[in-house]
Short mmCIF file of C-alpha atoms in Angstrom, two decimals:
data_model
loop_
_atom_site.label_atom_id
_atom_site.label_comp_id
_atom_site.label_asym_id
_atom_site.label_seq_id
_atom_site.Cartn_x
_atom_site.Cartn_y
_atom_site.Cartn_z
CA UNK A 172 -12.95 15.41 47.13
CA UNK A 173 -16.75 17.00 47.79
CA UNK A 174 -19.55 16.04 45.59
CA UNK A 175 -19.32 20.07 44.76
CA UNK A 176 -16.09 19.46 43.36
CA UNK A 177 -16.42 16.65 41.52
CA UNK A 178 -19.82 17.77 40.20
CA UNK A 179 -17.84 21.12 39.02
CA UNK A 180 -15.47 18.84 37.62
CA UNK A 181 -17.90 16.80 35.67
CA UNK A 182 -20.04 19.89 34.53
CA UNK A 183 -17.54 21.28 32.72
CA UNK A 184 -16.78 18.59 30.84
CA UNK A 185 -20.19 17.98 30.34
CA UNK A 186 -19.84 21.70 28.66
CA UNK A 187 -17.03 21.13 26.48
CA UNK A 188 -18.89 17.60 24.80
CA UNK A 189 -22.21 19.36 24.63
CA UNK A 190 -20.51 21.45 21.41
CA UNK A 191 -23.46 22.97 19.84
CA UNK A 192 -24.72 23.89 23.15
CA UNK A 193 -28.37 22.08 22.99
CA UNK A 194 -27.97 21.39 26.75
CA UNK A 195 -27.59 17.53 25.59
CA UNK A 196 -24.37 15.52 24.21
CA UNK A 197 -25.32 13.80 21.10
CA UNK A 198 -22.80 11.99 18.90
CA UNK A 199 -22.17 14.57 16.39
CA UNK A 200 -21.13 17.02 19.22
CA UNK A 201 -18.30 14.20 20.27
CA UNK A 202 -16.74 13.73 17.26
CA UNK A 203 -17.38 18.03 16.16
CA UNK A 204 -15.24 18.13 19.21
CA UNK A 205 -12.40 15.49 17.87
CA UNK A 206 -12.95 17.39 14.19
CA UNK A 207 -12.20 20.78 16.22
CA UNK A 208 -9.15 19.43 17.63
CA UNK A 209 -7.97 17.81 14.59
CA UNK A 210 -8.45 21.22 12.93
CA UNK A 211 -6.59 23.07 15.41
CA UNK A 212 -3.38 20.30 14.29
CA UNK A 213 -3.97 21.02 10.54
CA UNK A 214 -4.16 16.73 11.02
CA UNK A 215 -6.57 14.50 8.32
CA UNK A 216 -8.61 12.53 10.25
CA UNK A 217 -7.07 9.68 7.60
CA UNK A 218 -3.92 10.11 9.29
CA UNK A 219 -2.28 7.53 11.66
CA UNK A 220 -2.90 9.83 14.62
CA UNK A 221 -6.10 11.48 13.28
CA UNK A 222 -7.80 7.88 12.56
CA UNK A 223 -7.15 7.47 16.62
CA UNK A 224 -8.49 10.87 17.71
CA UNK A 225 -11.53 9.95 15.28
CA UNK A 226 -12.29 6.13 17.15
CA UNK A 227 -11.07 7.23 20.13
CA UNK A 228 -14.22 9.83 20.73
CA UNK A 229 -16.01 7.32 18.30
CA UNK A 230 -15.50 4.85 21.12
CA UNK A 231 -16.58 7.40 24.27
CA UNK A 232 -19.98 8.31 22.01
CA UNK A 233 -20.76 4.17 21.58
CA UNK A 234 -20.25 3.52 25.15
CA UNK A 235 -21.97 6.96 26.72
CA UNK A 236 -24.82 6.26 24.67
CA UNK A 237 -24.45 2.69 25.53
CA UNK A 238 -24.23 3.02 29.27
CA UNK A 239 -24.99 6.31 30.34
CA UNK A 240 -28.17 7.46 28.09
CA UNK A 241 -30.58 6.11 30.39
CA UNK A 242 -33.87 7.02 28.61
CA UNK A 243 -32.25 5.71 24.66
CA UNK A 244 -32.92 9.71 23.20
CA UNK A 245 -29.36 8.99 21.86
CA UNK A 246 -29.08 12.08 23.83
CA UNK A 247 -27.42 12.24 26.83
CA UNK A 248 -28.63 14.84 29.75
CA UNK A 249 -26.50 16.63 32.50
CA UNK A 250 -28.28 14.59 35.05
CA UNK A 251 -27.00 11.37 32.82
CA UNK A 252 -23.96 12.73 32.56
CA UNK A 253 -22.91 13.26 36.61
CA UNK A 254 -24.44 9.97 37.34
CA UNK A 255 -23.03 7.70 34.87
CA UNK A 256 -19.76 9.02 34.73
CA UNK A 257 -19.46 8.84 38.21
CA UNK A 258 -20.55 5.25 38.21
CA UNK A 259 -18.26 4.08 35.38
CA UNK A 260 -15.49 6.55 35.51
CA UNK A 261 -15.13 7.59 39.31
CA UNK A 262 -16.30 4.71 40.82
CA UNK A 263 -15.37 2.62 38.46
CA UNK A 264 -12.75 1.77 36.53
CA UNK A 265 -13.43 2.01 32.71
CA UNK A 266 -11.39 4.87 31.53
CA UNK A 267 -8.56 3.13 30.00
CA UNK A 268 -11.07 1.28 27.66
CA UNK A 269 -13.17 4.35 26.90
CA UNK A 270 -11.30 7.66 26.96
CA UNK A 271 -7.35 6.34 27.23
CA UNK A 272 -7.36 5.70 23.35
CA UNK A 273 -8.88 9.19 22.53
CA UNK A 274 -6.86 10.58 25.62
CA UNK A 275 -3.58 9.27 24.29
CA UNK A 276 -4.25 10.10 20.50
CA UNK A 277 -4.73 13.74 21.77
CA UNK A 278 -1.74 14.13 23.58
CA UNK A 279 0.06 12.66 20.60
CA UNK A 280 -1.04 15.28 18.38
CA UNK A 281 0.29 17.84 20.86
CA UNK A 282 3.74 16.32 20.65
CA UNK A 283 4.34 18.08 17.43
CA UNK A 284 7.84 16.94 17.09
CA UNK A 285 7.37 13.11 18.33
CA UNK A 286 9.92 13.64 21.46
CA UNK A 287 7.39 12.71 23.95
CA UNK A 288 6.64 16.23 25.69
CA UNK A 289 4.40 19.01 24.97
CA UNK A 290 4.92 22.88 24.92
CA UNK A 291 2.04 25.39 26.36
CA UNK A 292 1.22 26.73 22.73
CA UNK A 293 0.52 22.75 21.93
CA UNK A 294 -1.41 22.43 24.56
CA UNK A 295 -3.21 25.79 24.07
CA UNK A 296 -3.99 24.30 20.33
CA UNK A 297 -5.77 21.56 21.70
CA UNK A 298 -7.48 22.97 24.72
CA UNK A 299 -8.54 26.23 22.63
CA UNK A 300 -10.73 23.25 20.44
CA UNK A 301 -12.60 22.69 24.18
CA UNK A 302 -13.36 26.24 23.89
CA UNK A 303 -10.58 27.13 27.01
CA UNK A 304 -8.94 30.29 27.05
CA UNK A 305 -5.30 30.95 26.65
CA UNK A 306 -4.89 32.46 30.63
CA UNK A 307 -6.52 29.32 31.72
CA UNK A 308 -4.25 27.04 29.79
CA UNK A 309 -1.11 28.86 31.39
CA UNK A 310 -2.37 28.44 34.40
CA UNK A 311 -3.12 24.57 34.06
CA UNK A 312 0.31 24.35 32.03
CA UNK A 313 1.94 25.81 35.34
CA UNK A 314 0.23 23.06 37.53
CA UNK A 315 1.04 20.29 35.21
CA UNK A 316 4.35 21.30 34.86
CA UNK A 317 5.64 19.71 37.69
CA UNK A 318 9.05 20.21 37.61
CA UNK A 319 8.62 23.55 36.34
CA UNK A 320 11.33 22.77 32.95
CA UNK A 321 8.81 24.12 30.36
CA UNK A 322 7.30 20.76 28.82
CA UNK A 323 4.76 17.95 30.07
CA UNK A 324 5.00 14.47 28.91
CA UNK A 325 2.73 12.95 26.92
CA UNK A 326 2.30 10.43 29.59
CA UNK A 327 1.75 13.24 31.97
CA UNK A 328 -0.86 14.88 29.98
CA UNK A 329 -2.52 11.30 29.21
CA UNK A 330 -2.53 11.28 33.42
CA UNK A 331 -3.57 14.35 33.76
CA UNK A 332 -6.35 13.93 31.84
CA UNK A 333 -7.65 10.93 34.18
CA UNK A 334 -7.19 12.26 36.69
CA UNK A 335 -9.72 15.22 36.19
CA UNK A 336 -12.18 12.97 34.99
CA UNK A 337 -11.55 10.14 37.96
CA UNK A 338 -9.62 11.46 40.55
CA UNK A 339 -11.32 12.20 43.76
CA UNK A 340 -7.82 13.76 45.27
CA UNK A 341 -8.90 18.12 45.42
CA UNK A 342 -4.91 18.14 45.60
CA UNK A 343 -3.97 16.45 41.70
CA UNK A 344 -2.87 18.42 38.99
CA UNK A 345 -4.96 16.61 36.39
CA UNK A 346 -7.82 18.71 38.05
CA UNK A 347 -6.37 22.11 36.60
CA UNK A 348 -6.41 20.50 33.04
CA UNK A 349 -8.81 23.00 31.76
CA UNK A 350 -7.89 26.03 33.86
CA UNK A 351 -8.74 26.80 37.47
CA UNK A 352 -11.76 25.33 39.09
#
């Protein structure tokens, strides 16, 4: 995959944790963004699954300002953001520890009815909380719908969701997860 790419890639999600739009994530934009999705669920963040959404971007906030926040503002820039997530997440290997938990907790709460797949208006709940609009969810649900029977795993959304923020491959679905490029 280019560096354009993968810096597209990495801006956007760099746009969907920087919630209140300061040009900077801090650590109440992480977890407004976990609130927002746990909204979207009508889910407590006391529940089972809401308790995991809640330490799950609890956990990505400790270790990006751990590891990524470079200067120690607690704040971490764009330019922070592309390298160090490149470093860990690309290059690396951390995302089960860091983002799987939240990752998996949010595909859970997609799986409304617990049979291990998720629907596009599911999926639309959650991604409209990343501030994605409902064409662009069709059009990822279409990509990650591989076999084309209506539903996504949760296992395939978990994947998917790696894969746009590790995968250098231009040709993996995960890459649609917010909508087209």
């Amino acid at each position: 995959m280019s560096t354009r790419l993968l810096n597209r890639k990495l801006d956007r999600a760099f746009g969907h944790m920087d919630v209140d739009g300061s040009g900077s994530i801090k650590r109440e934009d992480l977890l407004g963004l976990g609130a927002r999705i746990l909204v979207g669920f009508g889910e407590s963040p006391t529940a089972p699954t809401g308790s995991r959404l809640a330490q799950g971007f609890e956990g990505i906030w400790r270790t990006l300002a751990a590891e990524i926040d470079v200067d120690g503002d607690r704040a971490i820039s764009p330019a922070e953001f592309r390298a160090g997530m490149t470093s860990a997440f690309v290059e690396g290997d951390r995302f089960d520890a860091v983002f799987g938990p939240a990752a998996e907790a949010a595909a859970r709460l997609c799986d409304a009815d617990g049979d291990g797949t998720v629907g596009p208006d599911d999926l639309w709940v959650m991604m409209a909380a990343f501030g994605t609009s409902r064409e662009d969810v069709a059009a990822a649900f279409e990509r990650l719908d591989g076999d084309g029977d209506g539903m996504v795993s949760v296992g395939e959304l978990v994947e998917a969701t790696r894969q746009f923020y590790t995968s250098t491959d231009p040709d993996v679905a995960g890459n649609w997860l917010f909508g087209p490029l």
